[in-house]
Short mmCIF file of C-alpha atoms in Angstrom, two decimals:
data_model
loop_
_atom_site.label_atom_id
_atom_site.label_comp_id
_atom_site.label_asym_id
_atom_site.label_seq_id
_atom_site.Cartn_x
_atom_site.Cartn_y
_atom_site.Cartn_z
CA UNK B 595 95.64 -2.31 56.62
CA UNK B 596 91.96 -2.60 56.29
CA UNK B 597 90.43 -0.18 54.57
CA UNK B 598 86.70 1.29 54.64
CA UNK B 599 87.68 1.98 58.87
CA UNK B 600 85.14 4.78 58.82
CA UNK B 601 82.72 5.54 61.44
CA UNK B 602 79.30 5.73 60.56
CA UNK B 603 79.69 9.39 62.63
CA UNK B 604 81.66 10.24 58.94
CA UNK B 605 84.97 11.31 59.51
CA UNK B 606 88.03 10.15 60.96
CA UNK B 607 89.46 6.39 60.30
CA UNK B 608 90.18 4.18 63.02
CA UNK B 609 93.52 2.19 62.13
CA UNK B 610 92.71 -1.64 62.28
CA UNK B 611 88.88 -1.43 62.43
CA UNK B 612 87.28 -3.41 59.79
CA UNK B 613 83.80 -1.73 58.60
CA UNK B 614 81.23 -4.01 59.72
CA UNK B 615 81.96 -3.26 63.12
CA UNK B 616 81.07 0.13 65.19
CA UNK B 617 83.66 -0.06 67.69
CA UNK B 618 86.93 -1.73 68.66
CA UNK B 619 85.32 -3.37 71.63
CA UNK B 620 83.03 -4.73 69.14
CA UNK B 621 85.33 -5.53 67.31
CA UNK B 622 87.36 -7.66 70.06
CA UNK B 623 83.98 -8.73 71.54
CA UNK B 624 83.11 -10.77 68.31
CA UNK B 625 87.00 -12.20 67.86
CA UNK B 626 86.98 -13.42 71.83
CA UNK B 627 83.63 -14.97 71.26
CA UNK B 628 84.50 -16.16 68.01
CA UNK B 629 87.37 -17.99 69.53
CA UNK B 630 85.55 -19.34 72.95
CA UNK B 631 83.06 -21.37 70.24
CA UNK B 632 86.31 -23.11 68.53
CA UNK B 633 87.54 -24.02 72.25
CA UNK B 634 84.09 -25.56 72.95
CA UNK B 635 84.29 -27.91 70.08
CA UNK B 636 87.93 -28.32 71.27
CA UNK B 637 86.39 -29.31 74.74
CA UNK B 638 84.56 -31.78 73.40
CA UNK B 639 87.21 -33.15 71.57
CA UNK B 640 89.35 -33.76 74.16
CA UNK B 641 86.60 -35.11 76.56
CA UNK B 642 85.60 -37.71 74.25
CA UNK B 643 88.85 -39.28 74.92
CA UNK B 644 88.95 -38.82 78.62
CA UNK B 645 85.37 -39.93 78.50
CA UNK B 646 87.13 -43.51 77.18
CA UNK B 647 89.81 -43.27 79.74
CA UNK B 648 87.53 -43.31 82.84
CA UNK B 649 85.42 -46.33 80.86
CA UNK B 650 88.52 -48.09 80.11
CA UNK B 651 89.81 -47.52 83.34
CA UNK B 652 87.20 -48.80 84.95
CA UNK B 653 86.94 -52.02 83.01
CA UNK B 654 90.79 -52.64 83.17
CA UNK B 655 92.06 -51.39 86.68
CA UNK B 656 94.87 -53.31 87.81
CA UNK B 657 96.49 -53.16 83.81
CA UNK B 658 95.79 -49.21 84.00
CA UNK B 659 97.80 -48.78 87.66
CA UNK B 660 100.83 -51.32 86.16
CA UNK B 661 100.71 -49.05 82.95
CA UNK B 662 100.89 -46.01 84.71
CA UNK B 663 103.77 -46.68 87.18
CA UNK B 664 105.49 -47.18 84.24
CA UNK B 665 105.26 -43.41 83.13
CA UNK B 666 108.01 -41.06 84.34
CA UNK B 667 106.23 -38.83 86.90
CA UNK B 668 108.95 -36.57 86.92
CA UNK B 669 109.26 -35.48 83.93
CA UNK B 670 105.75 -35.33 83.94
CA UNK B 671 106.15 -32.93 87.08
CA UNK B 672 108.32 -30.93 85.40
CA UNK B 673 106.55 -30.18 82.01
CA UNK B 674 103.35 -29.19 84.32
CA UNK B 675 105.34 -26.56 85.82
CA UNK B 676 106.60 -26.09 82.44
CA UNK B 677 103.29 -25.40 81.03
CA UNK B 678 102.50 -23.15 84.05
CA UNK B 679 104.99 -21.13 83.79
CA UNK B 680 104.08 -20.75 80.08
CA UNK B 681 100.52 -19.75 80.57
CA UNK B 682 101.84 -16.91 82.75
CA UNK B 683 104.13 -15.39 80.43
CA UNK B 684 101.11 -15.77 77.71
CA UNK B 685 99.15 -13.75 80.43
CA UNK B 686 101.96 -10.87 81.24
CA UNK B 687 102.36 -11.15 77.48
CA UNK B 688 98.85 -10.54 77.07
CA UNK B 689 99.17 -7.27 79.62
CA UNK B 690 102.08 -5.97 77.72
CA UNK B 691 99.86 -5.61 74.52
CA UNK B 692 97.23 -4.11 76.69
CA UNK B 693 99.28 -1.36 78.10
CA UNK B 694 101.28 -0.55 75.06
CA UNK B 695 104.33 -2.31 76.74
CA UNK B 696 106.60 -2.82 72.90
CA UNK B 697 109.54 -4.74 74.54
CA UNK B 698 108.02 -6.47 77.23
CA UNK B 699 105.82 -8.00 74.84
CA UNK B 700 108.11 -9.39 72.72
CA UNK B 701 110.35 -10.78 75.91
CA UNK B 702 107.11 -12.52 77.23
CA UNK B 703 106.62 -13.73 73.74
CA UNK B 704 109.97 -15.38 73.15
CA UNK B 705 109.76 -16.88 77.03
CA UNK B 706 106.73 -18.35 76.14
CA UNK B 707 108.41 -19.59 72.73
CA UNK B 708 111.29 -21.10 74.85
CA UNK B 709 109.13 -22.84 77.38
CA UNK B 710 106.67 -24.39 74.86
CA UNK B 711 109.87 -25.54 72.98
CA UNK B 712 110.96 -27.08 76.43
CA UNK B 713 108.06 -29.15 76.86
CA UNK B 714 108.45 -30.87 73.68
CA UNK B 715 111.81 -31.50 73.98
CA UNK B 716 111.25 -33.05 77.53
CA UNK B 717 107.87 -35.18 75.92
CA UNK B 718 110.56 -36.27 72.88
CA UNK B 719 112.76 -37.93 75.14
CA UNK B 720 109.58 -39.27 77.29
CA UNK B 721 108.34 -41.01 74.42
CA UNK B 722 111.70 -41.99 72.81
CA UNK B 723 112.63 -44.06 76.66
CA UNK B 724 108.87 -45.04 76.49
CA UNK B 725 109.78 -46.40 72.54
CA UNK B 726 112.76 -48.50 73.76
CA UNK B 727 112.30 -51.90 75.17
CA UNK B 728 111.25 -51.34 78.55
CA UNK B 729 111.09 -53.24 81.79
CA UNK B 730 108.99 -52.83 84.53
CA UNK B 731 110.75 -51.94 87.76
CA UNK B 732 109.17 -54.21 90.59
CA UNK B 733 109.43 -56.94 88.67
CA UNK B 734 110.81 -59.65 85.80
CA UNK B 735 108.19 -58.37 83.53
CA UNK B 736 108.65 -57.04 80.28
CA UNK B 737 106.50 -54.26 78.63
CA UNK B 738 107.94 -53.82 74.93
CA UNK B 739 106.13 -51.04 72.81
CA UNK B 740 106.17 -51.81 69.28
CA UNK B 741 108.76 -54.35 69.02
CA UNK B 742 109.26 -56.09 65.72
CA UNK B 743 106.32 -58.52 66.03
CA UNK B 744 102.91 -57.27 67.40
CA UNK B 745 102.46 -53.93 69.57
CA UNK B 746 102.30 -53.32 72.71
CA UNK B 747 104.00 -56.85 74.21
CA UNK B 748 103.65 -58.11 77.48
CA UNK B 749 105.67 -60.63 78.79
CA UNK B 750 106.41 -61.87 82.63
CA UNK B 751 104.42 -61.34 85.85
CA UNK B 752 102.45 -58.28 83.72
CA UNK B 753 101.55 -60.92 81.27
CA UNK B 754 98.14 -61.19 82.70
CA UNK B 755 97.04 -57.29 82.79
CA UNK B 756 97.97 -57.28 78.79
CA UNK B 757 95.08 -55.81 77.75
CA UNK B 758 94.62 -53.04 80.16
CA UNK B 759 98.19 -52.29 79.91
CA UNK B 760 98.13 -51.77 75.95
CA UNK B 761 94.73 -49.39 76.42
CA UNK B 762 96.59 -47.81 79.01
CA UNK B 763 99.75 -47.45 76.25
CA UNK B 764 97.06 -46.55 73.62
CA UNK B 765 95.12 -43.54 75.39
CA UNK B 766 98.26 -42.10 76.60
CA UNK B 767 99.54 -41.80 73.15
CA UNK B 768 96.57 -40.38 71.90
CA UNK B 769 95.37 -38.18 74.42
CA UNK B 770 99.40 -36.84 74.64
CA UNK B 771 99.88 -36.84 71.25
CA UNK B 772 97.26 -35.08 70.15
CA UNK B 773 98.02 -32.70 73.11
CA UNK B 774 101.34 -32.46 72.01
CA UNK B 775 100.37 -31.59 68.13
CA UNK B 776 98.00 -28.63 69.35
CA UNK B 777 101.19 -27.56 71.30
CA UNK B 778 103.11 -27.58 67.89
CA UNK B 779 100.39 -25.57 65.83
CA UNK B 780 100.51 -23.22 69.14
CA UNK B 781 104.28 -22.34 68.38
CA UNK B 782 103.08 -21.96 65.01
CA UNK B 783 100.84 -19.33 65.76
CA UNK B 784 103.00 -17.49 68.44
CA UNK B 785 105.83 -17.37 65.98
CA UNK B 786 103.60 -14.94 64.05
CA UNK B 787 101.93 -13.56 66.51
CA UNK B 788 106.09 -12.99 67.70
CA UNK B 789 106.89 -11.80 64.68
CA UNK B 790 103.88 -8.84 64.28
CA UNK B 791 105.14 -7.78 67.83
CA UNK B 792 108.66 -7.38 66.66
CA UNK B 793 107.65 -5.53 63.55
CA UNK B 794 105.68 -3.48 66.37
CA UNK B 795 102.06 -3.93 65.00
CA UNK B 796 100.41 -4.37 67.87
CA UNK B 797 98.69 -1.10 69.93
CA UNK B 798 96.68 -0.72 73.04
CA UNK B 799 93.49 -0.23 70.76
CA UNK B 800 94.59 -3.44 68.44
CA UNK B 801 96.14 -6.86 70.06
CA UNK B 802 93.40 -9.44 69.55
CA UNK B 803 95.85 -11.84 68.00
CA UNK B 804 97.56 -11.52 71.11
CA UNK B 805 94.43 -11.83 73.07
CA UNK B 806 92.96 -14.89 70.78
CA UNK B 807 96.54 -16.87 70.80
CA UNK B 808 96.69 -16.48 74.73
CA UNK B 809 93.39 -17.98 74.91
CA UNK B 810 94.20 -21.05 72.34
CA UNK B 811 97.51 -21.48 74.74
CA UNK B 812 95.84 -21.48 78.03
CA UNK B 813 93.41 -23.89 76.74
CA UNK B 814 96.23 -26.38 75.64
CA UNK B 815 97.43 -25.70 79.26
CA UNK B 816 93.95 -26.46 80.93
CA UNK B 817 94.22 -29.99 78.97
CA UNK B 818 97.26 -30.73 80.46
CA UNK B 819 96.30 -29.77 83.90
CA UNK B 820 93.74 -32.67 83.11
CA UNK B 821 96.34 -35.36 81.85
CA UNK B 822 98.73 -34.97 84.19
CA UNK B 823 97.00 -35.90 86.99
CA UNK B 824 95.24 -39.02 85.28
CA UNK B 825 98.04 -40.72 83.19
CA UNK B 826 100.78 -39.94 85.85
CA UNK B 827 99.23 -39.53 89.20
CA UNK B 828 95.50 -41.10 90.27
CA UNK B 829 97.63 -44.79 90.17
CA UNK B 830 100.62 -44.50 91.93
CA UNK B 831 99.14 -44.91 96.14
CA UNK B 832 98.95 -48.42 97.23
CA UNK O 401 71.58 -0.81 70.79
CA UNK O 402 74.19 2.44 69.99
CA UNK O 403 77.99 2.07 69.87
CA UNK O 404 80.33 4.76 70.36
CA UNK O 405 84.16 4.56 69.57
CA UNK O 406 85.17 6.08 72.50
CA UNK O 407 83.44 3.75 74.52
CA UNK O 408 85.99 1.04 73.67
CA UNK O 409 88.29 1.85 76.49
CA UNK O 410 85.53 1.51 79.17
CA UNK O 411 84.95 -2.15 78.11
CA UNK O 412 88.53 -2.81 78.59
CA UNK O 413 89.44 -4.17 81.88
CA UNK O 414 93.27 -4.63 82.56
CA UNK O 415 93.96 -7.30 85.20
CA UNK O 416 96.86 -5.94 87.07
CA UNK O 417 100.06 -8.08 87.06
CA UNK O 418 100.05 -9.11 90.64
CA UNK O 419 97.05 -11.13 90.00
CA UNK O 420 98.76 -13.12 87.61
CA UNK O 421 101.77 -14.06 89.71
CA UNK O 422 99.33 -15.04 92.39
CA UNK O 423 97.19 -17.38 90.08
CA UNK O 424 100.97 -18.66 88.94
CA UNK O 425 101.51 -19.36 92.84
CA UNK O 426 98.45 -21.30 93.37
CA UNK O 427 98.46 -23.25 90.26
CA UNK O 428 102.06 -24.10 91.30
CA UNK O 429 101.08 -24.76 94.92
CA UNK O 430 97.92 -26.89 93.54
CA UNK O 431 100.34 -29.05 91.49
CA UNK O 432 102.83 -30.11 94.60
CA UNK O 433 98.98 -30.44 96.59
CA UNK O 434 97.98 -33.03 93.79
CA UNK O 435 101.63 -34.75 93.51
CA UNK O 436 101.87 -35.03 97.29
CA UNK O 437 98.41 -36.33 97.48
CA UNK O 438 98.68 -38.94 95.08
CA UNK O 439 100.64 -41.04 97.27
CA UNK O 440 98.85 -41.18 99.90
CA UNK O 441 96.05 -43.93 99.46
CA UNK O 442 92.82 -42.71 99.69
CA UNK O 443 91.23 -45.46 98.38
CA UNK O 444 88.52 -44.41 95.51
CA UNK O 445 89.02 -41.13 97.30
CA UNK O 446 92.34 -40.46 95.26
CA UNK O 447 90.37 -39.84 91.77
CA UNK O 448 88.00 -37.74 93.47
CA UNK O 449 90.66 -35.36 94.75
CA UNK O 450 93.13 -35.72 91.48
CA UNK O 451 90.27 -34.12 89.78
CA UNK O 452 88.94 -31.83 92.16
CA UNK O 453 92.36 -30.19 91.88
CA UNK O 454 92.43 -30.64 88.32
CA UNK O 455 88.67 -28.76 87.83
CA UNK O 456 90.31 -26.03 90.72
CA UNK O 457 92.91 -25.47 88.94
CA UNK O 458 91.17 -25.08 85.47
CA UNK O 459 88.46 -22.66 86.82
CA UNK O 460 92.13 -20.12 87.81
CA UNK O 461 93.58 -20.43 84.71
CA UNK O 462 89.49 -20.07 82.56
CA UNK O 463 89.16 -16.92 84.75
CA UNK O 464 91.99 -15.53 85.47
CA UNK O 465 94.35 -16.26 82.34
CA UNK O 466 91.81 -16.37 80.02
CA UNK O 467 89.85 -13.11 81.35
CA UNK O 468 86.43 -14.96 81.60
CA UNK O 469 85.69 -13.22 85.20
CA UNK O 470 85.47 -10.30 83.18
CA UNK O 471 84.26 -11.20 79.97
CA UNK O 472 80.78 -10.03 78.66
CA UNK O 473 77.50 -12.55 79.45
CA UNK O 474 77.32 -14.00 75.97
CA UNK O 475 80.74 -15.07 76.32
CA UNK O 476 79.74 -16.60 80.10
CA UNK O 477 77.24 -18.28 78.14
CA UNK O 478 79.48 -19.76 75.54
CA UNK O 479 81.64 -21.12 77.69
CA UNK O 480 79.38 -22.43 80.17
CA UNK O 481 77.50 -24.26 77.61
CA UNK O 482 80.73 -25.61 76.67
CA UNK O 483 81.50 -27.50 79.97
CA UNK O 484 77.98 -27.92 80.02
CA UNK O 485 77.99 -30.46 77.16
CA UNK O 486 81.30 -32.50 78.55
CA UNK O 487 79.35 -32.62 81.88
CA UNK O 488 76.40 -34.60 79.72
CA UNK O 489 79.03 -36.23 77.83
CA UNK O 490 80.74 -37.49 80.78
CA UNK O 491 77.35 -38.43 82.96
CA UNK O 492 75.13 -40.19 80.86
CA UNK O 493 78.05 -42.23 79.19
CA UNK O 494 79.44 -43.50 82.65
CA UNK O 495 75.63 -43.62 84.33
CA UNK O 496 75.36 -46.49 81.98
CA UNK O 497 79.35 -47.82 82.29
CA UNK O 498 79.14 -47.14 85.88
CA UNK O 499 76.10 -48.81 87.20
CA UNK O 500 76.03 -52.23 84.66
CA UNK O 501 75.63 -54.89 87.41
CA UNK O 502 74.74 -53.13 90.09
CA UNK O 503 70.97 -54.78 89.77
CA UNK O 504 70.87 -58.55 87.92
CA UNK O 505 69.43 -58.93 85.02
CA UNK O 506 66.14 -60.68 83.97
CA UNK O 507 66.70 -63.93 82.63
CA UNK O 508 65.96 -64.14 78.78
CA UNK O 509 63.13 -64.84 77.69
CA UNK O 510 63.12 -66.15 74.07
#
């Protein structure tokens, strides 16, 4: 409990008010803000790397559209949807805490737990197939990801696009790996944030955690919504 | 600038429900769009329209989700400035990868 939540009219506390703020919607003003200026350099991050897939993909065409036929666009699909679905309950969550809703916050909570869980589970087994020794399906080519000798092999008719294939390999495992560890600190955080709503700490007046974790989780989302569509999607017509 | 503790309720602004489920529908509806779309070839028109959706798609869940329609103008600002930079990011690195040979270049002169 922070202490010192006096008003400077003297007088009554406010719970959960620390003092060098007037008012809660200061208060929450300066968290949301606080937050939006973490996401920016969070931005950037990620852009940097989608900044080198465009270049990359430019330079390397024909190795990034062999690569990325390769990925399972289903499962990619599905964990979109996934992820969708998660930023909702994050939002009714969100909506629960405003409106004092105890029990639906908790339930939106552990949905969101259960679908972020999901996702990983579904990118494990994408990367473990991905892991295996893999062959391309329209042809006798061979794409092996690190096999015992040298990364990234390409044997067969692929042979020639070697180079854009393995960039192709070695931005999607960056850009969804480092997606996918932001998704594990994000469970993290929500299994506190869970764990404050269970022990019922959260009030109309006080449920910025709430409010700052559904903002950290939608961003994750919003870099998704952007990898999807270029890893799985932008090289499968023709 | 005076603040009042009861003004903190008037700052709040509670989106209802519905609106969520909607922005759910059309970021659902926007994702078949985008997977039907990306079979079709389009020819350099297929990038253009991956991330059209993609940007769409972001601006629902940035204002919607994430309350920015109704956030304060310093926080407009912040984020703006944010997609701001990865737009300068983004241009100036591919106006140079993007237009290398489109004019030749001088011959050396030593």
């Amino acid at each position: 409990m922070p202490e010192a939540a006096v008003t400077h009219h003297g007088g009554h506390a406010i719970p959960r008010l620390q003092h060098h703020f007037d008012t809660m919607a200061q208060q929450k003003e300066a968290a949301t803000l606080g937050m939006w200026v973490f996401l920016v350099t969070e931005i950037l991050f990620f852009g940097g790397m989608f900044c080198a897939y465009m270049i990359y993909r430019m330079w390397h065409y024909d190795g990034f559209v062999a690569a990325s036929r390769e990925l399972d666009l289903a499962l990619g699909a599905v964990n979109t949807a996934v992820l969708i679905g998660s930023s909702l309950t994050v939002a009714l969550g969100v909506h629960a805490a405003q409106t004092g809703k105890q029990r639906q916050l908790v339930w939106m909570l552990v949905a969101t737990l259960v679908l972020g869980v999901t996702f990983l589970v579904i990118k494990y087994f994408e990367y473990s197939s991905k892991l295996e020794l893999h062959e391309a399906h329209h042809a006798a080519a061979m794409i092996r990801l690190f096999p015992a000798a040298g990364w990234f092999e390409v044997t067969g008719e692929l042979a020639p696009l070697a180079s854009g294939i393995r960039l192709f390999m070695v931005l999607y495992f960056a850009m969804t790996g480092m997606h996918a560890i932001h998704m594990i600190i994000g469970i993290g955080i929500l299994a506190v944030i869970l764990w404050m709503a269970i022990k019922g700490e959260f009030t109309p007046q006080w449920y910025a955690p709430v409010e700052i974790f559904g903002l950290y989780w939608h961003f994750v989302d919003i870099v998704w919504i952007f990898l999807f569509p270029l890893l799985y999607l932008v090289n499968r017509h023709g | 600038m005076a603040f009042h503790p009861q003004d903190a309720e008037h700052h709040e602004h509670i989106i209802p429900t519905k609106v969520y489920y909607a922005i759910f529908a059309a970021l659902m509806v926007l994702t078949v769009i985008t997977v039907a779309v990306a079979w079709v070839d389009l020819g350099f028109l297929n990038i253009i329209v991956a991330l059209g959706v993609a940007v769409f798609k972001a601006s629902l869940v940035v204002l919607y989700f994430m309350h920015v329609r109704y956030a304060s103008r310093l926080t407009w600002v912040v984020v703006g400035s944010g997609f701001f930079w990865l737009l300068i990011l983004l241009t100036i690195t591919l106006s140079d990868y993007l237009t290398r040979g489109w004019m030749p270049a001088p011959p050396l002169v030593h």
